[in-house]
Amino acid sequence: MKSVAGQLCSKAFWTAAALVTVVAATGCGGGDTGVTADPDKAQMESTLRTVMSAKNPGDASAQFCAQFADIFKSIPPEMTSNFSTVRPKGTLTKLEAVQITGDKATAQAVGKTDTGGDASGPVTFRKENGTWKYCPDMGFPVPSPAPTK
């Protein structure tokens, strides 16, 4: 039987893997470094590219909103040693239809799969301390952290 810590680490690892798979399935990742005139959109694109190029979830934890960043930071490195070899790969071409409402934003990620096919999918962001962070919509409520002052 796993310890409570082991169960939490295991759960955190699979949550991290699921999040990156969701993003990768949209065709997001490193690649195109196109410049955009909109600084918010440019920051969101940069954030998403950093998430997709990470060798393990902890490497990109600073790019995730607070509710996910702490989970990724807590995953032991040995649990993610082959993360970059098993995650789907692709490139983010651009974000389209960016809608900003206060400190939350949604967009359509458009890119290419690792085999060259077109891919797109919705992505969500949250602005924390002046910076846009990737904050995936898991399809169920996730508790928000206490507001920062």
XYZ file of N, CA and C in Angstrom, residues 30-138:
327
model
N 6.946 24.107 -28.927
C 7.991 25.015 -29.383
C 7.841 25.255 -30.866
N 8.610 26.122 -31.407
C 8.556 26.303 -32.845
C 8.463 27.754 -33.230
N 7.500 28.083 -34.065
C 7.337 29.409 -34.634
C 7.524 30.481 -33.578
N 8.342 31.442 -33.885
C 8.573 32.542 -32.951
C 8.021 33.833 -33.535
N 6.892 33.728 -34.229
C 6.276 34.897 -34.831
C 6.040 36.000 -33.805
N 6.142 37.238 -34.252
C 5.972 38.385 -33.375
C 4.566 38.926 -33.552
N 3.948 39.316 -32.447
C 2.617 39.883 -32.505
C 2.653 41.269 -31.884
N 1.783 42.160 -32.363
C 1.751 43.529 -31.852
C 1.054 43.598 -30.495
N 0.291 42.584 -30.126
C -0.453 42.569 -28.872
C 0.410 41.950 -27.776
N 0.844 42.740 -26.791
C 1.733 42.192 -25.757
C 1.094 41.092 -24.909
N -0.204 41.183 -24.645
C -0.868 40.119 -23.881
C -0.836 38.805 -24.658
N -1.201 38.871 -25.924
C -1.208 37.677 -26.766
C 0.209 37.111 -26.904
N 1.187 37.985 -27.096
C 2.576 37.535 -27.223
C 3.022 36.818 -25.950
N 2.647 37.355 -24.794
C 3.030 36.725 -23.540
C 2.354 35.362 -23.388
N 1.092 35.251 -23.778
C 0.388 33.964 -23.701
C 1.041 32.941 -24.625
N 1.396 33.351 -25.837
C 2.053 32.431 -26.775
C 3.392 31.958 -26.214
N 4.161 32.866 -25.657
C 5.453 32.514 -25.068
C 5.272 31.533 -23.909
N 4.289 31.798 -23.077
C 3.996 30.920 -21.940
C 3.669 29.515 -22.422
N 2.803 29.417 -23.412
C 2.395 28.111 -23.915
C 3.555 27.375 -24.575
N 4.400 28.080 -25.291
C 5.576 27.445 -25.901
C 6.526 26.905 -24.834
N 6.688 27.649 -23.755
C 7.550 27.189 -22.661
C 6.981 25.928 -22.030
N 5.678 25.894 -21.818
C 5.030 24.705 -21.248
C 5.276 23.502 -22.144
N 5.114 23.688 -23.448
C 5.219 22.552 -24.361
C 6.645 22.102 -24.609
N 7.616 22.948 -24.361
C 8.997 22.534 -24.591
C 9.660 21.997 -23.322
N 8.943 21.976 -22.225
C 9.514 21.521 -20.948
C 9.878 20.040 -21.009
N 11.004 19.719 -20.405
C 11.435 18.322 -20.332
C 10.645 17.559 -19.277
N 10.143 18.276 -18.285
C 9.258 17.666 -17.282
C 8.351 18.758 -16.729
N 7.241 18.394 -16.093
C 6.280 19.397 -15.628
C 6.889 20.436 -14.698
N 7.834 20.045 -13.859
C 8.445 20.993 -12.934
C 9.203 22.106 -13.635
N 9.786 21.797 -14.808
C 10.530 22.808 -15.563
C 9.642 23.965 -15.999
N 8.363 23.708 -16.160
C 7.443 24.744 -16.629
C 6.495 25.216 -15.532
N 6.718 24.807 -14.299
C 5.765 25.128 -13.236
C 5.542 26.627 -13.089
N 6.539 27.440 -13.351
C 6.382 28.892 -13.233
C 5.465 29.460 -14.306
N 5.191 28.691 -15.349
C 4.320 29.154 -16.427
C 2.849 28.816 -16.175
N 2.591 27.978 -15.176
C 1.225 27.581 -14.852
C 0.645 28.503 -13.788
N -0.677 28.650 -13.795
C -1.334 29.421 -12.747
C -1.080 28.733 -11.400
N -1.229 29.487 -10.338
C -0.868 29.016 -8.995
C -1.495 27.680 -8.634
N -2.739 27.460 -9.027
C -3.408 26.226 -8.616
C -2.749 24.977 -9.198
N -2.026 25.093 -10.300
C -1.324 23.954 -10.880
C 0.176 23.985 -10.604
N 0.753 25.165 -10.496
C 2.202 25.293 -10.302
C 2.676 24.533 -9.067
N 1.955 24.648 -7.970
C 2.365 23.966 -6.741
C 2.346 22.451 -6.899
N 1.387 21.945 -7.660
C 1.318 20.501 -7.911
C 2.569 20.055 -8.660
N 2.925 20.790 -9.721
C 4.063 20.396 -10.544
C 5.378 20.488 -9.788
N 5.506 21.498 -8.940
C 6.729 21.647 -8.151
C 6.914 20.490 -7.182
N 5.813 19.861 -6.775
C 5.884 18.797 -5.771
C 6.173 17.417 -6.358
N 6.210 17.293 -7.672
C 6.441 15.988 -8.295
C 7.929 15.661 -8.240
N 8.283 14.546 -7.630
C 9.703 14.172 -7.563
C 10.266 13.934 -8.973
N 11.508 14.374 -9.216
C 12.114 14.228 -10.552
C 12.103 12.798 -11.071
N 12.276 11.817 -10.194
C 12.317 10.426 -10.656
C 10.974 9.972 -11.248
N 9.894 10.673 -10.917
C 8.587 10.310 -11.467
C 8.373 10.890 -12.858
N 9.238 11.785 -13.290
C 9.065 12.414 -14.597
C 10.287 12.240 -15.497
N 11.124 11.268 -15.197
C 12.389 11.117 -15.921
C 12.217 10.895 -17.419
N 11.144 10.259 -17.858
C 10.965 10.048 -19.301
C 9.809 10.874 -19.852
N 9.440 11.898 -19.154
C 8.294 12.725 -19.530
C 8.412 13.272 -20.946
N 9.575 13.844 -21.303
C 9.719 14.479 -22.614
C 9.688 13.473 -23.757
N 9.988 12.206 -23.485
C 9.976 11.217 -24.566
C 8.593 10.626 -24.795
N 7.698 10.743 -23.831
C 6.379 10.127 -23.994
C 5.287 11.133 -24.307
N 5.540 12.412 -24.122
C 4.499 13.389 -24.394
C 4.382 13.631 -25.896
N 3.167 13.882 -26.385
C 3.012 14.218 -27.801
C 3.758 15.512 -28.110
N 4.207 15.637 -29.342
C 4.955 16.822 -29.731
C 4.231 17.547 -30.861
N 4.468 18.819 -30.964
C 3.869 19.627 -32.012
C 4.407 21.036 -31.893
N 3.929 21.926 -32.743
C 4.358 23.310 -32.683
C 3.159 24.236 -32.631
N 3.300 25.276 -31.846
C 2.276 26.305 -31.781
C 2.570 27.316 -32.873
N 1.627 27.506 -33.762
C 1.771 28.498 -34.818
C 1.344 29.860 -34.302
N 0.157 29.884 -33.644
C -0.366 31.155 -33.136
C -1.552 30.903 -32.228
N -1.936 31.946 -31.522
C -3.189 31.953 -30.781
C -4.161 32.817 -31.562
N -5.389 32.341 -31.686
C -6.431 33.100 -32.369
C -7.584 33.332 -31.398
N -8.434 34.266 -31.748
C -9.663 34.532 -30.996
C -9.393 34.717 -29.504
N -8.366 35.476 -29.180
C -8.031 35.724 -27.775
C -9.105 36.624 -27.171
N -9.706 36.154 -26.098
C -10.743 36.907 -25.388
C -10.283 37.120 -23.953
N -10.079 38.372 -23.570
C -9.631 38.696 -22.217
C -10.786 39.317 -21.446
N -11.062 38.736 -20.292
C -12.088 39.256 -19.395
C -11.455 39.376 -18.015
N -11.066 40.593 -17.668
C -10.403 40.803 -16.385
C -9.073 40.085 -16.345
N -8.924 39.156 -15.361
C -7.661 38.419 -15.223
C -7.727 37.030 -15.831
N -8.732 36.775 -16.661
C -8.862 35.474 -17.325
C -8.895 35.680 -18.829
N -8.390 34.684 -19.552
C -8.385 34.767 -21.009
C -8.588 33.385 -21.605
N -9.225 33.355 -22.748
C -9.363 32.125 -23.524
C -8.838 32.414 -24.932
N -8.410 31.374 -25.597
C -7.914 31.522 -26.963
C -8.008 30.180 -27.663
N -7.820 30.211 -28.949
C -7.747 29.011 -29.762
C -6.290 28.836 -30.166
N -5.661 27.748 -29.721
C -4.282 27.451 -30.098
C -4.297 26.767 -31.456
N -3.512 27.278 -32.374
C -3.432 26.731 -33.728
C -1.991 26.311 -33.968
N -1.818 25.102 -34.486
C -0.462 24.632 -34.708
C -0.406 23.434 -35.623
N 0.712 22.744 -35.541
C 0.964 21.545 -36.343
C 1.337 20.393 -35.421
N 0.894 19.204 -35.780
C 1.304 18.011 -35.047
C 2.729 17.664 -35.452
N 3.347 16.737 -34.733
C 4.717 16.346 -35.087
C 4.793 15.666 -36.442
N 3.659 15.242 -36.997
C 3.643 14.629 -38.324
C 3.228 15.622 -39.405
N 3.049 16.908 -39.021
C 2.740 17.941 -40.002
C 1.274 18.246 -40.197
N 0.397 17.531 -39.513
C -1.030 17.801 -39.643
C -1.445 19.055 -38.891
N -2.550 19.624 -39.318
C -3.098 20.796 -38.631
C -3.768 20.365 -37.335
N -3.672 21.220 -36.335
C -4.303 20.942 -35.048
C -4.718 22.255 -34.402
N -5.793 22.217 -33.633
C -6.200 23.405 -32.889
C -7.040 22.964 -31.697
N -7.109 23.844 -30.723
C -7.901 23.546 -29.541
C -7.917 24.725 -28.586
N -8.882 24.738 -27.683
C -9.007 25.857 -26.746
C -7.953 25.800 -25.638
N -7.498 26.969 -25.210
C -6.576 27.095 -24.084
C -7.058 28.244 -23.203
N -6.719 28.170 -21.920
C -7.130 29.207 -20.980
C -5.924 29.712 -20.197
N -5.992 30.966 -19.812
C -4.918 31.627 -19.087
C -5.505 32.434 -17.938
N -4.661 32.724 -16.957
C -5.035 33.601 -15.846
C -3.863 34.561 -15.620
N -4.184 35.838 -15.412
C -3.141 36.825 -15.142
C -2.904 36.874 -13.638
N -1.666 36.571 -13.246
C -1.277 36.559 -11.842
C -0.062 37.451 -11.673
N -0.167 38.416 -10.799
C 0.939 39.352 -10.547
C 1.457 39.982 -11.840
N 0.540 40.317 -12.745
C 0.897 41.002 -13.979
C 1.384 40.121 -15.107
N 1.393 38.800 -14.912
C 1.903 37.878 -15.925
C 0.830 36.854 -16.292
N 0.673 36.591 -17.599
C -0.276 35.588 -18.052
C 0.300 34.190 -17.827
N -0.455 33.361 -17.109
C -0.064 31.992 -16.794
C -1.035 31.034 -17.477
N -0.512 29.910 -17.923
C -1.358 28.874 -18.517
C -2.161 28.223 -17.401
N -3.461 28.159 -17.578
C -4.345 27.627 -16.542
C -5.381 26.726 -17.212
N -5.009 25.473 -17.459
C -5.869 24.583 -18.242
C -7.245 24.378 -17.631
N -8.220 24.324 -18.491
C -9.594 24.022 -18.082
C -9.724 22.509 -18.070
N -9.836 21.945 -16.879
C -9.899 20.489 -16.727
C -11.309 19.936 -16.917
